[in-house]
mmCIF file of C-alpha atoms and ligand atoms in Angstrom:
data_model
loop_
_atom_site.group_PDB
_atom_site.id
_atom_site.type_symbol
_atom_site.label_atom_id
_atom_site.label_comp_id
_atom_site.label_asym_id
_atom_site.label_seq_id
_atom_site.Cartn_x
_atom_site.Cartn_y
_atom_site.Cartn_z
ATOM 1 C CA UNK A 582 207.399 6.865 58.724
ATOM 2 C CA UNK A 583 205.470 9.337 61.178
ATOM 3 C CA UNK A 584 208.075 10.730 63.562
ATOM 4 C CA UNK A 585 207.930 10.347 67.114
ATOM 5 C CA UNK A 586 206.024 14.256 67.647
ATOM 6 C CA UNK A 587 203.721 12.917 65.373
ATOM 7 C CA UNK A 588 202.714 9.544 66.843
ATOM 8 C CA UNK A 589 202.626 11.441 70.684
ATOM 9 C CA UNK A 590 201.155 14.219 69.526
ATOM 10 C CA UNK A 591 199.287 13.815 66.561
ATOM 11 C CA UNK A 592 201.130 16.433 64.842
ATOM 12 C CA UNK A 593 203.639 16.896 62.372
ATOM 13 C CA UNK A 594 206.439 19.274 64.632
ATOM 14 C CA UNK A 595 207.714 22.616 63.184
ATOM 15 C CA UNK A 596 210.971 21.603 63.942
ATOM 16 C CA UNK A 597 213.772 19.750 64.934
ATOM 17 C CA UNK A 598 216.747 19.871 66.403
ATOM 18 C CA UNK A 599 220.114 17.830 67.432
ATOM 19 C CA UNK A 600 222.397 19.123 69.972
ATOM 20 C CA UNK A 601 225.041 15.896 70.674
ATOM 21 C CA UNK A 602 226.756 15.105 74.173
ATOM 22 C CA UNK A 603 230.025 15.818 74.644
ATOM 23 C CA UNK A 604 233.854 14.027 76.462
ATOM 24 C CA UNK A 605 235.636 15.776 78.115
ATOM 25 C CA UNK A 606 239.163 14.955 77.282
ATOM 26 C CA UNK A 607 241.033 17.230 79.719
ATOM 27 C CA UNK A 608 240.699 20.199 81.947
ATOM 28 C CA UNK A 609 238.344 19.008 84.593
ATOM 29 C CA UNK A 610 236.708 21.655 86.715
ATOM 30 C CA UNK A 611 238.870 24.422 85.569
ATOM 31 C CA UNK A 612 235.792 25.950 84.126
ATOM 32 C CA UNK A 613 234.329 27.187 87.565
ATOM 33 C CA UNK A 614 237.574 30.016 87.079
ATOM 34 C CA UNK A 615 236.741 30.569 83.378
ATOM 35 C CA UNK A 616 239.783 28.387 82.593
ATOM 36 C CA UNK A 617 240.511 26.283 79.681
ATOM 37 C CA UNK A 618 239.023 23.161 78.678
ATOM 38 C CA UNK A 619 239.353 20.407 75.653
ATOM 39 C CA UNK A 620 236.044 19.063 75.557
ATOM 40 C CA UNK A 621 234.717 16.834 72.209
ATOM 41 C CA UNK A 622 231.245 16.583 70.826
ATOM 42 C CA UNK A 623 230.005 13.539 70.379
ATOM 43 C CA UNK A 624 228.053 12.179 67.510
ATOM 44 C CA UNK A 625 225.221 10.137 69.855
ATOM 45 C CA UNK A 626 223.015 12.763 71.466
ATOM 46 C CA UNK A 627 219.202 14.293 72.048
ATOM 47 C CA UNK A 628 216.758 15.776 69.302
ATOM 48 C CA UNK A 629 214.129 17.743 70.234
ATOM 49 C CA UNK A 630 211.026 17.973 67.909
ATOM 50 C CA UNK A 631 208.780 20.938 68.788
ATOM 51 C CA UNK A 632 205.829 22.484 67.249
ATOM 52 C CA UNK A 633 203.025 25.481 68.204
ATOM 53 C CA UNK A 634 200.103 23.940 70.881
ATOM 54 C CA UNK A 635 196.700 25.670 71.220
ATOM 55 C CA UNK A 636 196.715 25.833 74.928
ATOM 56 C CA UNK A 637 198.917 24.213 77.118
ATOM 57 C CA UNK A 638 202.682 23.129 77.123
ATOM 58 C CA UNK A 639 203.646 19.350 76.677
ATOM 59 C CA UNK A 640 206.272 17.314 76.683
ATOM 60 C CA UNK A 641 206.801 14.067 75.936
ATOM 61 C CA UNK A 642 210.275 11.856 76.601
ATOM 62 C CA UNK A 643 210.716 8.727 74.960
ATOM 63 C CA UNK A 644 213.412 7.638 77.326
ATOM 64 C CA UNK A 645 210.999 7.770 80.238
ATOM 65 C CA UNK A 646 207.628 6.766 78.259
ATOM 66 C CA UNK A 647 206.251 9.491 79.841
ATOM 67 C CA UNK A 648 204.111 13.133 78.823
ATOM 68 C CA UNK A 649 203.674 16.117 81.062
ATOM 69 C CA UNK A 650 202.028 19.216 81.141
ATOM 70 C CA UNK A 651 204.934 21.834 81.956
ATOM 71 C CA UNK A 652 204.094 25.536 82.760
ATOM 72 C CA UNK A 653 206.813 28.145 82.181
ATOM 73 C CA UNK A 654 205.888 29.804 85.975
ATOM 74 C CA UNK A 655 206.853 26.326 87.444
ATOM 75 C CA UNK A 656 209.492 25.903 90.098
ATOM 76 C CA UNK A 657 212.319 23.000 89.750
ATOM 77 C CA UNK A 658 210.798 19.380 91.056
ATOM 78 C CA UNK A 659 214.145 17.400 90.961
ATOM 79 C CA UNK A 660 213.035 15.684 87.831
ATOM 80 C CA UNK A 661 213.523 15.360 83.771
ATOM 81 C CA UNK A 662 211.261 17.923 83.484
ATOM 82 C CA UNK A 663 213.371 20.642 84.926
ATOM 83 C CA UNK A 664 215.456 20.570 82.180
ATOM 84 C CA UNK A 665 212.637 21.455 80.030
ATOM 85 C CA UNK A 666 210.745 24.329 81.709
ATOM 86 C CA UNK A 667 214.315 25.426 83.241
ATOM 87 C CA UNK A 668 216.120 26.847 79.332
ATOM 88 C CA UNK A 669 212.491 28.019 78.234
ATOM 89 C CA UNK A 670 212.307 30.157 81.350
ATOM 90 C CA UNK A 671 215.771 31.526 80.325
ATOM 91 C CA UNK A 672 214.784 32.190 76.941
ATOM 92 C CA UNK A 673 211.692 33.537 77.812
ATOM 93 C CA UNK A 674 213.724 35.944 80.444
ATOM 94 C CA UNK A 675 215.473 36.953 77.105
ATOM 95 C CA UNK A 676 212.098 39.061 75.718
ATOM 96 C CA UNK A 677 211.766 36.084 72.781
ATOM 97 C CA UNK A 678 207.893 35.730 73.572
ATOM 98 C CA UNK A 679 207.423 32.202 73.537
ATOM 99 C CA UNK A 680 203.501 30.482 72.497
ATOM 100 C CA UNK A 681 202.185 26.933 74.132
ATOM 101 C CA UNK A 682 203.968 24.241 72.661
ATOM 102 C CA UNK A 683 204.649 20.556 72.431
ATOM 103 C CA UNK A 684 207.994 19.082 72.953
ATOM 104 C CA UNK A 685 209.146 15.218 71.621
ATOM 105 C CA UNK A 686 213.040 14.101 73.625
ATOM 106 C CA UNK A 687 214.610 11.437 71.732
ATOM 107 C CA UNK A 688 217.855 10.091 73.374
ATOM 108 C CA UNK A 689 220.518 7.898 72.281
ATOM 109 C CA UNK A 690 222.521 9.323 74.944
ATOM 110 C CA UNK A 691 223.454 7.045 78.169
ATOM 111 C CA UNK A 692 222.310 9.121 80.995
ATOM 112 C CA UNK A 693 223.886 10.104 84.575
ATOM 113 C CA UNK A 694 226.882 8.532 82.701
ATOM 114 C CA UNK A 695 228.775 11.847 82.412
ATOM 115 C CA UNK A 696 228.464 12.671 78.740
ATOM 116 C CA UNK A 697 226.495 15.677 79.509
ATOM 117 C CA UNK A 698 223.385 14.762 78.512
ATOM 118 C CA UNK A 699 221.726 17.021 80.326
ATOM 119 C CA UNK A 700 223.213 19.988 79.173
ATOM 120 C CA UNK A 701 222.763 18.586 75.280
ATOM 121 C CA UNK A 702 218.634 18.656 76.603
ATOM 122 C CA UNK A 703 218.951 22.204 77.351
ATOM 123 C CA UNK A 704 220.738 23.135 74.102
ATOM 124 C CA UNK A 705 218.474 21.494 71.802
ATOM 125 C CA UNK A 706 215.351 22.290 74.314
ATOM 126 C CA UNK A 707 216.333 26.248 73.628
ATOM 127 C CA UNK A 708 217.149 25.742 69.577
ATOM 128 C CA UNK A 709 213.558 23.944 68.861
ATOM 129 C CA UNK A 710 211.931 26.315 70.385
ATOM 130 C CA UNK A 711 213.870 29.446 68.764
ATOM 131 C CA UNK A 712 213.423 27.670 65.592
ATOM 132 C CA UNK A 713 209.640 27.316 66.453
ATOM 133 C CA UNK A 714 208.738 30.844 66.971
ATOM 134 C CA UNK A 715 211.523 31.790 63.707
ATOM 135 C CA UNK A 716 214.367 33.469 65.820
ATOM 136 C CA UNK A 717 218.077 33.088 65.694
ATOM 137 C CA UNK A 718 220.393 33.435 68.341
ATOM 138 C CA UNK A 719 224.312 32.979 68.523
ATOM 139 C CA UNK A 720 225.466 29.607 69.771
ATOM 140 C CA UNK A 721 227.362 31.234 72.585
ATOM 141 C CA UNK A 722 223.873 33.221 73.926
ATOM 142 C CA UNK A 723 222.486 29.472 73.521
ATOM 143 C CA UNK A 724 225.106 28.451 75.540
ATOM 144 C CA UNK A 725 225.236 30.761 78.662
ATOM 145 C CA UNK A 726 221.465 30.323 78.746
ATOM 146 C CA UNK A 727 221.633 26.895 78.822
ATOM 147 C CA UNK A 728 224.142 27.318 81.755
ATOM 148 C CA UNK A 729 221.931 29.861 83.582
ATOM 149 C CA UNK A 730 219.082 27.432 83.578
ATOM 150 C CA UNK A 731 221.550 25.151 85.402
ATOM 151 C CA UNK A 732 222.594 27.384 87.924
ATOM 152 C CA UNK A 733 219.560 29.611 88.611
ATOM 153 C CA UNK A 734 217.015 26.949 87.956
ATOM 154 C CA UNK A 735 218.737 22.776 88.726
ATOM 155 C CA UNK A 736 220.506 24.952 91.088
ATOM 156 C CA UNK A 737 223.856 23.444 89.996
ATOM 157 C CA UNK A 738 226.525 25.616 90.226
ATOM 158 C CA UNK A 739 228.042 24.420 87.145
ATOM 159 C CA UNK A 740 230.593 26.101 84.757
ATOM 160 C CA UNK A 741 230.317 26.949 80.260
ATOM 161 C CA UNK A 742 232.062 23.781 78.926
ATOM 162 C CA UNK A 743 229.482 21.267 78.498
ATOM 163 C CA UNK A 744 227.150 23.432 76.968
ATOM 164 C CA UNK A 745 229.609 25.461 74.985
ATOM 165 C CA UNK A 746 230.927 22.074 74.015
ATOM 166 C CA UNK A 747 227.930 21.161 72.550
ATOM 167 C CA UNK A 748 226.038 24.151 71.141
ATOM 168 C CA UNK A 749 229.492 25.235 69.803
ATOM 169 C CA UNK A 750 231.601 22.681 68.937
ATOM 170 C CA UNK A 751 232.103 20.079 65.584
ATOM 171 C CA UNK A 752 232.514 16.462 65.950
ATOM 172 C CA UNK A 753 235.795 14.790 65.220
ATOM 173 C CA UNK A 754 237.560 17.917 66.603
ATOM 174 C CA UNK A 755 238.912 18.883 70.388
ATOM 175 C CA UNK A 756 237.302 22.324 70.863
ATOM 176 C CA UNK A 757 239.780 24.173 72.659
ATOM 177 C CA UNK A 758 237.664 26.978 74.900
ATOM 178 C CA UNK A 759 238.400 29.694 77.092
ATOM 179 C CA UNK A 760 235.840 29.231 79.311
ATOM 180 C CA UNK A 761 236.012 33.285 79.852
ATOM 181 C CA UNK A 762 236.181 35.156 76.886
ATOM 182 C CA UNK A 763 234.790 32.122 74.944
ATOM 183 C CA UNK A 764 237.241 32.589 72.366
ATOM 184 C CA UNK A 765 237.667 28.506 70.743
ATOM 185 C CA UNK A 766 239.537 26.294 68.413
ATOM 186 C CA UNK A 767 238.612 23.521 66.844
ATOM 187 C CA UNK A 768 241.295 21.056 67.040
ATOM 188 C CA UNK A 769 240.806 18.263 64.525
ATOM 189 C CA UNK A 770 241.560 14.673 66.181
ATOM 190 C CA UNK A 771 244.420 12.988 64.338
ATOM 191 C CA UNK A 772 243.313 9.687 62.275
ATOM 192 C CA UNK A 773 244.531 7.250 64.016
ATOM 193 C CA UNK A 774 244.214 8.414 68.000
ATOM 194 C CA UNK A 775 241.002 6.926 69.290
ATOM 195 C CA UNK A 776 239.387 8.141 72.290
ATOM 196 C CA UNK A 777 237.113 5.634 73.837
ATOM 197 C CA UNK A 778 234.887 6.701 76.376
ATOM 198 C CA UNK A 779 234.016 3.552 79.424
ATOM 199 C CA UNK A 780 231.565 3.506 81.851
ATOM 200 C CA UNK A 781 232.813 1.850 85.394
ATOM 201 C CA UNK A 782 229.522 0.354 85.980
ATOM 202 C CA UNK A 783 228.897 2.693 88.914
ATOM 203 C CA UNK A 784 226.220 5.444 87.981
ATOM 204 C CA UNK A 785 227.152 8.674 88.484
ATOM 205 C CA UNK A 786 226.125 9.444 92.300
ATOM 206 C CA UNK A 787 223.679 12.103 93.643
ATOM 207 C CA UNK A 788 226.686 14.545 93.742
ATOM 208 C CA UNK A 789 225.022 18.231 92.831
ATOM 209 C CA UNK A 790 226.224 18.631 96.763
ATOM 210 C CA UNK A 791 229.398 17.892 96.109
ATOM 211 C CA UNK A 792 229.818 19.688 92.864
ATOM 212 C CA UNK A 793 228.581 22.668 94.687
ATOM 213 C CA UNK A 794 231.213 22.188 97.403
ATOM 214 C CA UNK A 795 233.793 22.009 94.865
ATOM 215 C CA UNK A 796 232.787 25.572 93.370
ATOM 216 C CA UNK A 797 232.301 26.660 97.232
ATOM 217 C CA UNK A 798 236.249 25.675 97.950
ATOM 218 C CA UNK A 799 237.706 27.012 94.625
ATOM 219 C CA UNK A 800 235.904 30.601 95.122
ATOM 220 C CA UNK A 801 237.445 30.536 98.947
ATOM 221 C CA UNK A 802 240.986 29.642 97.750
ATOM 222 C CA UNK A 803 240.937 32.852 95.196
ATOM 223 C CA UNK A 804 239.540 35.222 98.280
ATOM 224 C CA UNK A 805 242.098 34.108 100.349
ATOM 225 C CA UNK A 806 244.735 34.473 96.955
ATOM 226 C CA UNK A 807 243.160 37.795 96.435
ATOM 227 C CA UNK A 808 243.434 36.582 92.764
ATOM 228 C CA UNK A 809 241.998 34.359 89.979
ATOM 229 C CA UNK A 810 243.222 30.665 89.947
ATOM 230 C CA UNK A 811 243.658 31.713 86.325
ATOM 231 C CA UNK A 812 246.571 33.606 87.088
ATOM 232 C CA UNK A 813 248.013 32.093 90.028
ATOM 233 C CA UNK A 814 251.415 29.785 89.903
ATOM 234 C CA UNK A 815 252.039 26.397 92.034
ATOM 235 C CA UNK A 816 254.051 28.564 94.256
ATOM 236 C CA UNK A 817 251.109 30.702 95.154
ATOM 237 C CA UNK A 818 248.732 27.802 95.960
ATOM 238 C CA UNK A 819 251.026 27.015 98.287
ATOM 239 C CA UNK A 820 250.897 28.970 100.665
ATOM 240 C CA UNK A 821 247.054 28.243 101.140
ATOM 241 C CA UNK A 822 248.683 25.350 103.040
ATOM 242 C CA UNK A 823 247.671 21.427 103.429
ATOM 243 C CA UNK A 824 244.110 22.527 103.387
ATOM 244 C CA UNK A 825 241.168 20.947 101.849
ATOM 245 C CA UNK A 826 241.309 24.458 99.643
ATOM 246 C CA UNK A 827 244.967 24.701 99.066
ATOM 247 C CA UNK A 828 244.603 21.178 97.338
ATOM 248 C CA UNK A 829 241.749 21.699 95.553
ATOM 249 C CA UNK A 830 243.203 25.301 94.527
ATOM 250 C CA UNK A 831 246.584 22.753 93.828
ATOM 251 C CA UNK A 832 244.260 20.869 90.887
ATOM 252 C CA UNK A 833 242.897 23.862 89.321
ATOM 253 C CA UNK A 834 246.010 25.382 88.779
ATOM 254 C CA UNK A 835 248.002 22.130 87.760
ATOM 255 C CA UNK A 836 245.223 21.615 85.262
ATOM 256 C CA UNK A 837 245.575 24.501 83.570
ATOM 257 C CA UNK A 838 248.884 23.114 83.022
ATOM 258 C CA UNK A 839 248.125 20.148 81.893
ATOM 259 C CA UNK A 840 245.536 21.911 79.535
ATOM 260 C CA UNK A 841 247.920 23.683 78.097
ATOM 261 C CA UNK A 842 250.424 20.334 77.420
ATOM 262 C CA UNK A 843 248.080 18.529 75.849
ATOM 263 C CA UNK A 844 246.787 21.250 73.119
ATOM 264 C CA UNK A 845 250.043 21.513 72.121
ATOM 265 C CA UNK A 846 250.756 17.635 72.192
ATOM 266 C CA UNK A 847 247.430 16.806 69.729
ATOM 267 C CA UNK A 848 248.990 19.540 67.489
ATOM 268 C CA UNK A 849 252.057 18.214 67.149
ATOM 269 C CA UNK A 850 249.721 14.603 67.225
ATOM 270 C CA UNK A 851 252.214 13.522 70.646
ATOM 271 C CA UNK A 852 250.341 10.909 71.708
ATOM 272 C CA UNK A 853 252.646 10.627 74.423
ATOM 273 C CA UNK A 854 252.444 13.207 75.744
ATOM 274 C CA UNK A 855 248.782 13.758 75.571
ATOM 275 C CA UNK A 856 248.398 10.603 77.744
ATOM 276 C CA UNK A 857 250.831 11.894 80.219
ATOM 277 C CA UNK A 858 248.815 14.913 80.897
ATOM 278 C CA UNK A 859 245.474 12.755 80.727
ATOM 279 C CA UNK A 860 247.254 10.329 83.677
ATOM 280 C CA UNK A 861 248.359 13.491 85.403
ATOM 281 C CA UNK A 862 244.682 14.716 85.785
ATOM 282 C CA UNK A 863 243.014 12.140 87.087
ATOM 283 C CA UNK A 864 245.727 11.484 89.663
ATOM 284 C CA UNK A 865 245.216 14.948 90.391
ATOM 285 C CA UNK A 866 241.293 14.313 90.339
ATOM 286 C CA UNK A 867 241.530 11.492 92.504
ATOM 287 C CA UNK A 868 244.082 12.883 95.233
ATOM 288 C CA UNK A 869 243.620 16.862 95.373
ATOM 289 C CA UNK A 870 240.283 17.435 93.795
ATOM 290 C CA UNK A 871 238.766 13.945 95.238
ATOM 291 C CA UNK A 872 236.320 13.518 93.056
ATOM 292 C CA UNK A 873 237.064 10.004 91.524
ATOM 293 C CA UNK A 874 235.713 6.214 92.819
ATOM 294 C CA UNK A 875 237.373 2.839 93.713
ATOM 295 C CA UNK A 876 235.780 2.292 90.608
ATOM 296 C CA UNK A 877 236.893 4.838 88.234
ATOM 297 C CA UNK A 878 240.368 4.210 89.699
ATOM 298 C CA UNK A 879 240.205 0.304 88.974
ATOM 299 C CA UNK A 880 239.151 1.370 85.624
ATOM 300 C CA UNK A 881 241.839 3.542 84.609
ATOM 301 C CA UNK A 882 244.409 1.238 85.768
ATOM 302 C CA UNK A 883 242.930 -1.656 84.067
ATOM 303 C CA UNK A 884 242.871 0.773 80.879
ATOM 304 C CA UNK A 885 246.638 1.732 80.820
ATOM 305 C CA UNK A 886 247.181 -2.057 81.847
ATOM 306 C CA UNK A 887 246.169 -2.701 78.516
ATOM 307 C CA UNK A 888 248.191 -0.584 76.907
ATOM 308 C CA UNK A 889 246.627 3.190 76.779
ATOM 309 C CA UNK A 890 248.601 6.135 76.357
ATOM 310 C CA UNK A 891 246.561 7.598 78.779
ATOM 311 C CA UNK A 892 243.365 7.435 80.944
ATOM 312 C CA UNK A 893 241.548 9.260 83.248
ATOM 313 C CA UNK A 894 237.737 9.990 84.447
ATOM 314 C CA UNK A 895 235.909 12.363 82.440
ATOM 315 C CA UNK A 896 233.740 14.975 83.380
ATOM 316 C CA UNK A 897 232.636 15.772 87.384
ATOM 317 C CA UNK A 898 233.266 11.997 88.638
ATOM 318 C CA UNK A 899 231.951 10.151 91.019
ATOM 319 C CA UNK A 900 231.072 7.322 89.047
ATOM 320 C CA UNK A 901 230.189 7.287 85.513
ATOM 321 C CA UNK A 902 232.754 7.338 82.709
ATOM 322 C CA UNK A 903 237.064 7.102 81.852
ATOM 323 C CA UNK A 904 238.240 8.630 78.689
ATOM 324 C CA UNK A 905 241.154 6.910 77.009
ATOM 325 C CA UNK A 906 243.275 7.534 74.321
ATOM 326 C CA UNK A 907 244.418 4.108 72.046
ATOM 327 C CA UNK A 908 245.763 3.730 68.384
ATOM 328 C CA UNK A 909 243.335 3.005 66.478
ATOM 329 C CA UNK A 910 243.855 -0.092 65.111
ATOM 330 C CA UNK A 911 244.278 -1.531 68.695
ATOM 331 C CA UNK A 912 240.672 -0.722 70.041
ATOM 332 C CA UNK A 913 239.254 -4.254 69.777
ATOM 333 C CA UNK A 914 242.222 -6.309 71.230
ATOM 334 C CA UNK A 915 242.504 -3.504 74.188
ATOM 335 C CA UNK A 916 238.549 -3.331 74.574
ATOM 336 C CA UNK A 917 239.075 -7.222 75.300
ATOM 337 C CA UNK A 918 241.590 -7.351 77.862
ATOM 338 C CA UNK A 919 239.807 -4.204 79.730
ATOM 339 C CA UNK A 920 236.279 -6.216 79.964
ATOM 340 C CA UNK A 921 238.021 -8.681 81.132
ATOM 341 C CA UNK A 922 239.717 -6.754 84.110
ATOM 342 C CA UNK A 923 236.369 -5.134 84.676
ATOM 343 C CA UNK A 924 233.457 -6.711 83.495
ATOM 344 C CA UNK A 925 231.260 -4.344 84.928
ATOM 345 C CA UNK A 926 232.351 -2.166 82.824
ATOM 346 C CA UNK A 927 230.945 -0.998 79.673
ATOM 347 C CA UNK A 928 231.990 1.029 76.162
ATOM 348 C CA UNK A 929 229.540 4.011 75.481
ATOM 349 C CA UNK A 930 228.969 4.319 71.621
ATOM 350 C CA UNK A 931 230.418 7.767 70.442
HETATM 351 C C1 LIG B 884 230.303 19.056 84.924
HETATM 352 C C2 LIG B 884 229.965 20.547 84.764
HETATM 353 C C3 LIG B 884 231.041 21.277 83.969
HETATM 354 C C4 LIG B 884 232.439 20.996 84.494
HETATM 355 C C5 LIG B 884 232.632 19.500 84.727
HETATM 356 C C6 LIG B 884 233.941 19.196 85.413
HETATM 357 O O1 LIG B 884 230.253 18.413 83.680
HETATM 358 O O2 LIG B 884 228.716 20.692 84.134
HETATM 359 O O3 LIG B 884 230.753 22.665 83.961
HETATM 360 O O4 LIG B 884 232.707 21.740 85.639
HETATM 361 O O5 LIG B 884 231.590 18.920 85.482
HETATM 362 O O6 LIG B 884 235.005 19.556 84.582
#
């Protein structure tokens, strides 16, 4: 069977490359102050076929149906694209010198549903074509310039976990990542805990604005701290006051907390108290950081409803999906009475 670079582009690619989404299954936003995070990779993601052109730059995305001619001096356009030409202009920033090529995007990925799939585009954008023109290059380089083509070129103001997350971590474990040193463990996920992963139905909103916003309010609360959110208490935050920045200041610190509770809870395989801190964080999410939905909210409900030690919305909100931790052997009859509660709703394949 001719692969999909082939049938596009009538030639076999020089190579190939996976990079998977990712959950996040705590520590939402804390990566803006190089916090800690407890992403997981997924298995579904994006692979990236590439191979040497004789002129121009192409790519091709199967998702879409559609083929374009990039150019490594173009500017963002607000559209798939970007997250093409935006990683090879990082790369090519690096001094790796890269030649015209042709790019296949395979998905099986759910997009705008919060499962980063646009950072997993960037990290297996940047590996095809390192593999392409032979160089190697440590997964956390991959990562930051993944991020950098994010933040200098999207212009979203974005943190290191997703892409960390995914050019880093292993499926079936909880990577546990400093999102400033990068230092990580891999955390395998116990047998029977089962983290399912819901859309609410709602796509994930135009909310780069509000991301931004978010990063805009966290840096204000540390000048006004004179300090790191990192290595602030409760009892600091507070005296930012019942500001819009004192509570968003309130979830970052909190979740560091909460972080903290629930790496300690899957290694001692507490699924009790891992839910706590999941429930914890999106009430936090929802009231402080106010970044969750009617939706979202209807969902998690309906998902502890039906019995989960936890729930809460996963990644930056605003629509898209809940992550939820179950036994295992209770997934179907609990899948049941959530689509039920919320038939809008809709279980992404992990
Ligand atoms: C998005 C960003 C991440 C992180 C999350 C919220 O996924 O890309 O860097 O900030 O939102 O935790």
């Amino acid at each position: 069977m001719s692969s999909l670079h082939e049938t596009i582009f009538g030639s076999k690619p020089d190579a190939s490359c996976f990079a998977p989404g990712r959950v996040n299954l705590i520590g939402e936003y804390t990566d803006l102050v190089g916090g800690s995070v407890l992403p997981m990779p997924l298995t579904k993601g994006i692979t990236v076929e590439a191979a040497k052109a004789s002129s121009i730059t192409m790519v091709h995305s199967s998702l879409r149906g559609e083929t374009e001619v990039i150019d490594l001096s173009d500017e963002a356009k607000g559209q798939w694209t970007d997250y093409v030409v935006g990683p090879l202009q990082m790369l090519a920033a690096t001094g790796v010198d890269l030649p015209p090529m042709s790019f296949s995007i395979e998905s099986n990925l759910p997009p705008g549903a919060g499962v980063s799939s646009s950072a997993a585009l960037e990290v297996a954008v940047i590996r095809a074509a390192l593999a392409v023109v032979d160089v190697s290059m440590a997964d956390e380089r991959i990562a930051r310039l993944a991020q950098r083509a994010e933040n200098e070129f999207c212009g979203v103001q974005c943190g290191i976990m997703d892409q960390m997350a995914i050019a880093a971590g292993t499926p079936g474990n909880a990577l546990a990542l400093n999102c400033d040193t990068l230092i990580f463990k891999n955390i395998p996920i116990p047998d029977d805990w089962t983290f399912a992963v819901i859309h609410c139905g709602q796509e994930r909103q135009l909310s780069d604005g509000a991301y931004n916003e978010r990063r805009e309010a966290v840096r204000a609360a540390e000048a006004e701290l004179g300090a790191s959110l990192k290595k602030v208490t409760l009892d600091d935050v507070a005296s930012l006051g019942a500001t819009i920045v004192g509570a968003r200041a309130r979830h970052i610190v909190g979740e560091h907390v909460r972080v903290a509770a629930a790496v300690t809870a899957i290694e001692h395989m507490d699924r009790n108290a891992f839910g706590m801190a999941m429930n914890e964080s999106h009430a936090s999410l929802a009231a402080d950081f106010e970044v969750s939905t009617p939706e979202l909210d209807a969902l998690v409900t309906a998902a502890r409803d039906a019995g989960a030690y936890g729930a809460r919305l996963t990644g930056a909100g605003f629509g898209g999906c809940i992550v939820t931790l179950l036994d295992s052997d209770d997934v179907g009859r609990w899948a049941k009475e959530v689509s039920a509660k919320c038939p809008q709703s809709w279980a992404v394949q992990l």
